[in-house]
């Protein structure tokens, strides 16, 4: 074909449909040399060779431009370049500080943090690893020769394609897996890299761990500790013959990210329990990304979360204490306090009505998703809210509650708690009336927090399936709040559902709980109960949250892990609230027939 016959080239594009295979879009931060945005060709050619679609991101500090750019990216490559202005970390310039670049610093710090919050995979190269540290809680040494007493030279005059020093890689790392065919040395953990820098990360911060060092101890690579797809390296792999592995890793992670995002567009994601409303009387701004709460509009959007059931949590007073002494706001009893919480939720929804709605039924949730709104459903955590009056249930039903957790951490007048003292030997006579009235009104019975006798009593009393909105598996973590396998089988046999919670003490009895522990509980529950009876109830802002699923913005990681574990789209929808909504629909439909 004549190369200069551009029309024939165009005809080739349109010869088949679709015109091109969809490939992950990788944004590459551009360098800046006044008055031009520049980028070494090896960056975008490496992305292309690795199977991605490279897009250059100019150093613009316009937040709308940054956010709209991120909406179209599947991965982010932070490129090399000049030093950071140390004022961004509250330091004066050291004598060895090199040239700084005022055009790049703030845009790259912003885009890195925003990409992090969105779970977008990232690869940082040279200045890029320093960007990761600067933006995400680590620290960069302004001049490693001055501050570290180096034994090897890190800023070379060699060609960029020439390896100039060795790097030792940690075995239990992604980097080790990527380079294991090239490793050498006495420990079998050495690779040879190029080096053109005088700054380096000297403290990775809490979000990263060091996975490679030079022979003199200088940090050469960091990786995420939070189950995020983030790697930073100090060298320039785009210039090395064996550097393609890192770009292939980025493109692969970007493809997983896009697959997860696309799935969230097709399914409805519902977290069945959070305690965020207990903070609302304190004046929390749900429309800001508030660090004091784990669920807000920004975090829900970043985590691609559609809906959440927010509980009005009521603490159970101890003997001799009054309810009013347990809460921060003067109220005339528990019923008024629950109403106060619901009033605050309604105020928040009204303030953000273009983006947020209160839903009462599964149909409302799907309607909100079609209209691009997030949904809040209402619930009560602790039947103490009734204040001993059965008629109050009708009032709360009219307010739109979807379920009521019968008790909390202590026996009440309805039933005995898992942390109680067996006051009633299970469900009380009043509790039996409450359960039957909940059935009649279409309110789901929630037995999280109930002890085993209360649990089995309620199963016998209720003529509708029951739920456990935030519980985990006792076989994996021996805590009285968790369900035994016998309870789980009985719950499933009655058509109910169990929502795995993220409260660390219910996931493991020692050590730090992580996303891996959550998945162990999910898989155990599925094995015991079947896929139709399991889901997720985070207990965010009720001390729920683990590394990898720390707040609503990280819920995308749950779906991504399910995909990696080869759960089908249908099964993922069931786990993401489909099972819970089936019970809700059944309970509400039975109420309408009564």
Coordinates of C-alpha atoms in Angstrom, one line a residue, residues 45-517:
X45 CA 5.8 4.0 23.1
X46 CA 6.2 1.7 26.1
X47 CA 2.6 2.1 27.0
X48 CA 1.6 1.3 23.3
X49 CA 3.9 -1.7 23.2
X50 CA 2.4 -3.0 26.4
X51 CA -1.0 -2.9 24.9
X52 CA -2.4 0.4 26.2
X53 CA -3.6 3.6 24.6
X54 CA -1.3 6.5 25.7
X55 CA -2.8 9.9 26.4
X56 CA -0.7 12.9 27.5
X57 CA -1.9 14.9 30.4
X58 CA -0.7 18.5 30.4
X59 CA 0.3 20.1 33.7
X60 CA -2.9 22.1 34.3
X61 CA -4.0 23.0 37.7
X62 CA -7.7 23.3 36.7
X63 CA -9.6 20.9 38.9
X64 CA -12.4 20.5 36.5
X65 CA -9.9 19.5 33.8
X66 CA -8.2 17.0 36.1
X67 CA -11.4 15.3 37.3
X68 CA -12.9 15.1 33.7
X69 CA -9.6 13.6 32.6
X70 CA -9.7 11.0 35.3
X71 CA -13.2 10.0 34.3
X72 CA -11.8 8.7 31.0
X73 CA -8.6 7.0 32.3
X74 CA -8.0 3.4 33.2
X75 CA -4.5 3.9 34.5
X76 CA -2.1 6.7 35.4
X77 CA 1.7 6.9 34.6
X78 CA 3.5 9.6 36.6
X79 CA 6.6 10.5 34.6
X80 CA 10.0 11.8 35.5
X81 CA 11.3 15.3 35.7
X82 CA 12.5 18.1 38.0
X83 CA 12.5 18.3 41.8
X84 CA 9.5 19.1 43.9
X85 CA 9.3 22.5 45.7
X86 CA 10.0 21.5 49.3
X87 CA 7.4 24.1 50.5
X88 CA 4.8 21.5 49.6
X89 CA 5.9 19.4 52.5
X90 CA 6.6 22.3 54.8
X91 CA 10.4 22.4 54.4
X92 CA 12.9 25.1 53.3
X93 CA 15.1 24.2 50.3
X94 CA 18.3 22.3 51.1
X95 CA 21.5 23.4 49.5
X96 CA 21.5 20.3 47.2
X97 CA 18.0 21.0 45.9
X98 CA 17.9 20.9 42.0
X99 CA 15.7 22.8 39.6
X100 CA 12.0 22.9 40.6
X101 CA 9.0 23.1 38.2
X102 CA 6.2 25.3 39.5
X103 CA 3.9 24.2 36.5
X104 CA 4.0 20.5 37.4
X105 CA 4.0 20.2 41.2
X106 CA 0.4 21.1 42.3
X107 CA -1.3 19.5 39.2
X108 CA 0.5 16.2 39.8
X109 CA -0.1 16.2 43.5
X110 CA -3.8 16.7 42.9
X111 CA -4.2 14.2 40.1
X112 CA -2.3 11.6 42.1
X113 CA -4.5 12.0 45.2
X114 CA -7.7 12.0 43.2
X115 CA -6.6 8.9 41.2
X116 CA -5.8 7.2 44.5
X117 CA -9.3 7.9 45.9
X118 CA -10.8 6.5 42.7
X119 CA -8.7 3.3 42.9
X120 CA -7.1 4.0 39.5
X121 CA -3.9 2.0 39.0
X122 CA -0.7 4.0 39.0
X123 CA 2.9 3.6 38.1
X124 CA 5.4 6.3 39.2
X125 CA 8.8 6.6 37.5
X126 CA 11.7 8.5 39.0
X127 CA 10.0 11.8 39.9
X128 CA 6.8 9.7 39.7
X129 CA 7.8 7.6 42.8
X130 CA 8.5 10.9 44.6
X131 CA 5.1 12.2 43.5
X132 CA 3.4 9.1 45.1
X133 CA 5.2 9.7 48.4
X134 CA 4.6 13.5 48.4
X135 CA 0.9 13.1 47.6
X136 CA 0.1 10.1 49.8
X137 CA 1.8 10.7 53.2
X138 CA 5.4 9.8 52.6
X139 CA 8.6 11.9 52.5
X140 CA 11.2 12.7 49.9
X141 CA 14.8 13.5 50.7
X142 CA 15.7 16.7 48.8
X143 CA 19.3 15.6 48.3
X144 CA 20.3 12.0 49.1
X145 CA 24.0 12.7 48.9
X146 CA 23.7 15.4 51.5
X147 CA 21.3 13.6 53.8
X148 CA 22.2 9.9 53.4
X149 CA 26.0 9.7 53.1
X150 CA 25.8 7.6 49.8
X151 CA 28.2 4.9 48.8
X152 CA 27.2 4.8 45.1
X153 CA 26.5 7.4 42.5
X154 CA 22.8 7.7 41.6
X155 CA 23.0 10.5 39.1
X156 CA 24.8 9.1 36.0
X157 CA 26.1 10.7 32.8
X158 CA 25.6 7.4 30.9
X159 CA 23.0 6.7 28.2
X160 CA 19.6 6.1 29.6
X161 CA 19.6 2.6 28.1
X162 CA 22.7 1.7 30.1
X163 CA 22.2 -0.1 33.5
X164 CA 24.5 1.6 36.0
X165 CA 23.9 0.0 39.4
X166 CA 22.1 -2.9 41.1
X167 CA 18.9 -3.1 43.0
X168 CA 17.8 -5.7 45.6
X169 CA 14.1 -6.6 45.3
X170 CA 11.9 -8.0 48.2
X171 CA 10.7 -11.5 47.4
X172 CA 7.0 -11.1 48.5
X173 CA 6.3 -8.2 46.1
X174 CA 4.7 -7.6 42.8
X175 CA 8.0 -6.3 41.5
X176 CA 9.7 -9.7 42.4
X177 CA 7.0 -11.5 40.4
X178 CA 7.5 -9.2 37.4
X179 CA 11.3 -9.5 37.3
X180 CA 11.9 -13.0 38.7
X181 CA 13.1 -14.3 35.3
X182 CA 15.8 -11.6 35.3
X183 CA 17.0 -11.8 38.9
X184 CA 20.5 -12.7 39.7
X185 CA 23.1 -12.4 42.5
X186 CA 23.8 -14.5 45.6
X187 CA 20.3 -14.1 47.0
X188 CA 18.6 -14.2 43.6
X189 CA 17.0 -10.9 44.1
X190 CA 19.2 -8.5 42.1
X191 CA 18.4 -6.6 38.9
X192 CA 20.4 -3.9 37.2
X193 CA 18.9 -0.5 36.5
X194 CA 19.7 3.0 35.2
X195 CA 19.8 6.0 37.5
X196 CA 19.4 9.7 37.0
X197 CA 18.4 11.3 40.2
X198 CA 19.6 13.0 43.4
X199 CA 16.3 12.9 45.3
X200 CA 14.6 9.7 46.6
X201 CA 11.9 8.6 48.9
X202 CA 13.2 8.2 52.4
X203 CA 9.9 7.4 54.1
X204 CA 7.2 5.7 52.1
X205 CA 4.5 6.5 54.7
X206 CA 1.7 4.3 56.0
X207 CA 0.2 3.5 52.6
X208 CA 3.3 2.0 51.0
X209 CA 6.1 -0.5 51.8
X210 CA 9.6 -0.4 50.3
X211 CA 10.1 -3.3 47.9
X212 CA 13.5 -2.5 46.4
X213 CA 16.7 -0.8 47.6
X214 CA 20.0 0.1 46.1
X215 CA 23.2 -1.4 47.6
X216 CA 23.6 1.7 49.8
X217 CA 20.1 1.5 51.1
X218 CA 18.4 4.2 49.0
X219 CA 14.8 3.4 48.3
X220 CA 14.3 2.2 44.7
X221 CA 10.7 1.0 44.7
X222 CA 7.5 1.2 46.7
X223 CA 4.2 -0.7 46.5
X224 CA 0.8 -0.2 48.0
X225 CA -0.1 -1.8 51.3
X226 CA -3.8 -1.2 50.7
X227 CA -4.6 -3.7 47.9
X228 CA -4.4 -0.8 45.4
X229 CA -2.6 -1.3 42.1
X230 CA 0.2 1.3 42.7
X231 CA 4.0 0.8 42.2
X232 CA 6.7 3.5 42.1
X233 CA 10.3 2.9 40.9
X234 CA 13.2 5.2 41.0
X235 CA 14.8 4.1 37.8
X236 CA 13.6 4.6 34.2
X237 CA 12.3 1.3 32.9
X238 CA 11.0 2.9 29.7
X239 CA 14.6 3.3 28.5
X240 CA 15.8 -0.3 29.4
X241 CA 15.6 -3.3 27.2
X242 CA 13.9 -5.3 30.0
X243 CA 11.7 -2.6 31.3
X244 CA 8.5 -3.5 29.5
X245 CA 7.2 -5.7 32.4
X246 CA 6.2 -2.7 34.5
X247 CA 4.2 -1.2 31.6
X248 CA 2.5 -4.5 30.9
X249 CA 1.6 -4.7 34.6
X250 CA 0.1 -1.2 34.5
X251 CA -1.9 -2.0 31.4
X252 CA -3.2 -5.3 32.9
X253 CA -4.3 -3.6 36.1
X254 CA -5.9 -0.8 34.1
X255 CA -7.9 -3.4 32.2
X256 CA -9.1 -4.9 35.5
X257 CA -10.1 -1.5 36.7
X258 CA -12.1 -0.7 33.6
X259 CA -13.8 -4.1 33.8
X260 CA -14.8 -3.5 37.4
X261 CA -16.1 0.0 36.6
X262 CA -18.1 -1.3 33.6
X263 CA -19.6 -4.0 35.9
X264 CA -20.7 -1.4 38.4
X265 CA -22.5 0.4 35.6
X266 CA -24.6 -2.7 35.0
X267 CA -25.3 -3.9 38.5
X268 CA -26.8 -2.2 41.6
X269 CA -24.5 -2.0 44.6
X270 CA -26.0 -1.8 48.0
X271 CA -24.2 -1.7 51.4
X272 CA -26.8 -2.9 53.9
X273 CA -25.5 -1.3 57.0
X274 CA -23.6 1.8 58.0
X275 CA -23.7 4.0 61.1
X276 CA -22.7 7.3 59.5
X277 CA -26.0 9.0 60.7
X278 CA -24.7 9.1 64.3
X279 CA -22.4 11.8 63.1
X280 CA -25.1 13.9 61.4
X281 CA -26.3 15.8 64.4
X282 CA -22.7 17.1 64.7
X283 CA -23.1 19.1 61.5
X284 CA -21.3 16.8 59.0
X285 CA -21.3 18.0 55.4
X286 CA -22.3 15.0 53.4
X287 CA -21.5 16.9 50.2
X288 CA -17.8 17.3 51.1
X289 CA -15.2 14.6 51.3
X290 CA -15.2 14.7 55.1
X291 CA -12.4 12.9 56.8
X292 CA -14.5 12.4 59.9
X293 CA -16.9 10.0 58.2
X294 CA -16.4 6.9 56.0
X295 CA -19.5 7.4 53.8
X296 CA -20.3 10.6 51.9
X297 CA -21.3 11.6 48.4
X298 CA -17.7 11.8 47.2
X299 CA -16.7 8.5 48.6
X300 CA -19.8 6.8 47.3
X301 CA -19.0 8.2 43.9
X302 CA -15.4 7.2 44.0
X303 CA -16.3 3.7 45.0
X304 CA -19.0 3.4 42.4
X305 CA -21.5 2.7 45.2
X306 CA -25.2 3.1 44.3
X307 CA -26.9 2.8 47.6
X308 CA -26.5 2.4 51.4
X309 CA -28.9 1.6 54.2
X310 CA -28.2 4.1 57.0
X311 CA -29.2 3.0 60.5
X312 CA -30.4 5.2 63.3
X313 CA -28.1 3.6 66.0
X314 CA -29.4 3.7 69.6
X315 CA -26.9 2.8 72.4
X316 CA -28.4 0.4 75.0
X317 CA -28.2 1.9 78.5
X318 CA -26.8 -0.1 81.3
X319 CA -28.8 -0.8 84.4
X320 CA -29.2 2.4 86.3
X321 CA -28.5 4.6 83.3
X322 CA -30.9 6.6 81.2
X323 CA -31.0 6.7 77.5
X324 CA -30.5 10.5 77.4
X325 CA -27.3 10.1 79.2
X326 CA -25.9 8.0 76.4
X327 CA -26.4 10.4 73.6
X328 CA -24.9 13.9 72.9
X329 CA -28.2 15.7 72.2
X330 CA -31.0 16.5 74.6
X331 CA -34.0 14.3 73.6
X332 CA -37.1 12.9 75.4
X333 CA -36.3 9.3 75.0
X334 CA -35.1 6.9 72.2
X335 CA -38.1 7.4 69.9
X336 CA -37.4 11.1 69.6
X337 CA -33.7 10.4 69.1
X338 CA -34.4 8.0 66.2
X339 CA -36.6 10.7 64.7
X340 CA -33.9 13.3 65.1
X341 CA -31.5 11.0 63.1
X342 CA -34.1 10.5 60.3
X343 CA -34.8 14.3 60.2
X344 CA -31.1 14.9 59.7
X345 CA -30.9 12.4 56.9
X346 CA -33.9 14.0 55.2
X347 CA -32.3 17.5 55.5
X348 CA -29.1 16.1 53.9
X349 CA -31.0 14.5 51.1
X350 CA -33.0 17.6 50.4
X351 CA -29.8 19.7 50.3
X352 CA -28.4 17.3 47.7
X353 CA -31.6 16.2 45.9
X354 CA -30.0 16.4 42.5
X355 CA -27.6 13.6 43.5
X356 CA -29.2 11.9 46.4
X357 CA -32.6 10.3 47.2
X358 CA -34.3 8.4 50.0
X359 CA -35.5 5.0 48.7
X360 CA -38.1 2.8 50.3
X361 CA -38.3 -0.1 48.0
X362 CA -36.0 -2.0 45.6
X363 CA -37.8 -0.4 42.7
X364 CA -36.9 3.0 44.1
X365 CA -33.2 2.0 44.1
X366 CA -33.3 1.0 40.4
X367 CA -35.1 4.2 39.5
X368 CA -32.5 6.3 41.3
X369 CA -29.7 4.5 39.5
X370 CA -31.3 5.1 36.1
X371 CA -31.5 8.8 37.0
X372 CA -27.9 9.0 38.2
X373 CA -28.7 9.5 41.9
X374 CA -27.3 7.8 44.9
X375 CA -29.8 6.2 47.3
X376 CA -30.2 6.1 51.1
X377 CA -32.5 3.6 52.8
X378 CA -33.5 4.0 56.4
X379 CA -33.1 1.4 59.2
X380 CA -33.1 1.3 63.0
X381 CA -30.4 -0.4 65.0
X382 CA -31.8 -1.4 68.4
X383 CA -35.6 -1.9 68.9
X384 CA -35.1 0.3 72.0
X385 CA -36.4 3.0 69.6
X386 CA -39.9 1.7 70.1
X387 CA -39.6 2.7 73.8
X388 CA -41.9 -0.2 74.7
X389 CA -44.8 1.0 72.5
X390 CA -45.8 -1.4 69.7
X391 CA -47.7 1.4 68.0
X392 CA -44.5 3.2 67.3
X393 CA -43.6 0.7 64.7
X394 CA -46.3 2.0 62.4
X395 CA -44.8 5.5 62.8
X396 CA -41.4 4.3 61.8
X397 CA -42.9 2.3 58.9
X398 CA -44.4 5.5 57.6
X399 CA -41.0 7.1 57.9
X400 CA -39.8 4.4 55.5
X401 CA -37.5 2.1 57.5
X402 CA -36.6 -1.1 55.7
X403 CA -35.4 -3.1 58.7
X404 CA -35.0 -2.9 62.5
X405 CA -32.2 -4.6 64.3
X406 CA -34.0 -6.1 67.3
X407 CA -31.3 -5.3 69.9
X408 CA -27.7 -4.0 70.2
X409 CA -25.0 -4.6 72.8
X410 CA -27.3 -5.4 75.7
X411 CA -30.6 -7.0 76.4
X412 CA -33.7 -4.8 75.8
X413 CA -37.4 -5.4 76.2
X414 CA -37.6 -7.3 72.8
X415 CA -34.8 -9.9 73.1
X416 CA -31.5 -11.0 74.5
X417 CA -28.3 -9.7 73.0
X418 CA -25.1 -11.5 72.1
X419 CA -23.5 -9.3 74.7
X420 CA -26.3 -9.5 77.2
X421 CA -27.1 -11.5 80.3
X422 CA -30.0 -13.7 79.1
X423 CA -32.8 -11.6 80.5
X424 CA -35.6 -13.3 78.6
X425 CA -34.1 -16.6 77.6
X426 CA -34.4 -15.4 74.0
X427 CA -37.3 -13.3 72.5
X428 CA -39.6 -11.8 75.1
X429 CA -43.4 -11.8 74.8
X430 CA -43.3 -8.2 73.7
X431 CA -40.6 -9.1 71.2
X432 CA -42.9 -11.8 69.7
X433 CA -45.5 -9.1 69.2
X434 CA -42.9 -6.8 67.7
X435 CA -41.8 -9.4 65.2
X436 CA -45.3 -10.2 64.1
X437 CA -46.1 -6.5 63.7
X438 CA -42.9 -6.0 61.6
X439 CA -44.1 -8.8 59.3
X440 CA -47.5 -7.1 59.0
X441 CA -45.9 -3.7 58.3
X442 CA -43.3 -5.0 55.8
X443 CA -40.3 -4.2 57.9
X444 CA -37.5 -6.8 57.8
X445 CA -36.4 -8.4 61.0
X446 CA -32.7 -8.0 61.6
X447 CA -31.0 -10.4 64.0
X448 CA -27.4 -9.0 64.0
X449 CA -26.5 -8.5 67.7
X450 CA -29.0 -11.0 68.9
X451 CA -27.8 -14.1 70.8
X452 CA -28.4 -17.6 69.5
X453 CA -31.6 -18.3 71.5
X454 CA -33.1 -15.0 70.3
X455 CA -32.0 -15.9 66.8
X456 CA -33.7 -19.3 66.7
X457 CA -36.8 -17.9 68.5
X458 CA -37.2 -15.2 65.9
X459 CA -36.8 -17.7 63.0
X460 CA -39.8 -19.6 64.5
X461 CA -41.9 -16.6 65.2
X462 CA -41.4 -14.7 61.9
X463 CA -43.6 -15.7 58.9
X464 CA -41.1 -14.0 56.6
X465 CA -37.4 -14.5 55.9
X466 CA -35.1 -12.6 58.4
X467 CA -31.8 -10.9 57.8
X468 CA -28.5 -10.4 59.6
X469 CA -27.5 -7.0 58.2
X470 CA -23.9 -7.0 59.5
X471 CA -22.5 -10.3 60.9
X472 CA -19.6 -12.6 60.0
X473 CA -18.7 -16.3 60.5
X474 CA -18.0 -17.7 63.9
X475 CA -16.1 -20.7 62.4
X476 CA -13.4 -18.2 61.2
X477 CA -13.6 -15.8 64.2
X478 CA -15.0 -17.0 67.5
X479 CA -17.0 -14.0 68.6
X480 CA -20.5 -14.2 70.0
X481 CA -21.6 -11.5 67.5
X482 CA -20.8 -13.9 64.6
X483 CA -23.1 -16.6 63.3
X484 CA -22.3 -20.3 63.7
X485 CA -22.6 -22.6 60.7
X486 CA -25.8 -24.0 62.3
X487 CA -27.3 -20.5 62.4
X488 CA -26.2 -19.8 58.9
X489 CA -27.8 -23.0 57.5
X490 CA -31.0 -22.3 59.4
X491 CA -31.1 -18.8 58.1
X492 CA -30.6 -19.9 54.5
X493 CA -33.3 -22.7 54.9
X494 CA -35.7 -20.0 56.0
X495 CA -34.9 -17.9 52.9
X496 CA -32.9 -15.2 54.8
X497 CA -29.6 -13.5 54.1
X498 CA -26.4 -12.8 56.0
X499 CA -24.3 -9.7 55.2
X500 CA -20.6 -10.0 56.0
X501 CA -19.4 -7.0 58.0
X502 CA -16.1 -5.2 58.0
X503 CA -15.7 -4.8 61.7
X504 CA -12.1 -6.0 62.3
X505 CA -12.9 -7.9 65.5
X506 CA -15.5 -10.0 63.8
X507 CA -13.1 -11.0 61.0
X508 CA -10.2 -12.3 63.0
X509 CA -9.3 -12.6 66.6
X510 CA -5.7 -11.4 66.3
X511 CA -3.6 -9.3 64.0
X512 CA -4.8 -6.8 61.4
X513 CA -7.9 -7.6 59.4
X514 CA -7.7 -6.9 55.7
X515 CA -9.6 -7.4 52.5
X516 CA -8.3 -11.0 52.4
X517 CA -10.1 -11.8 55.7

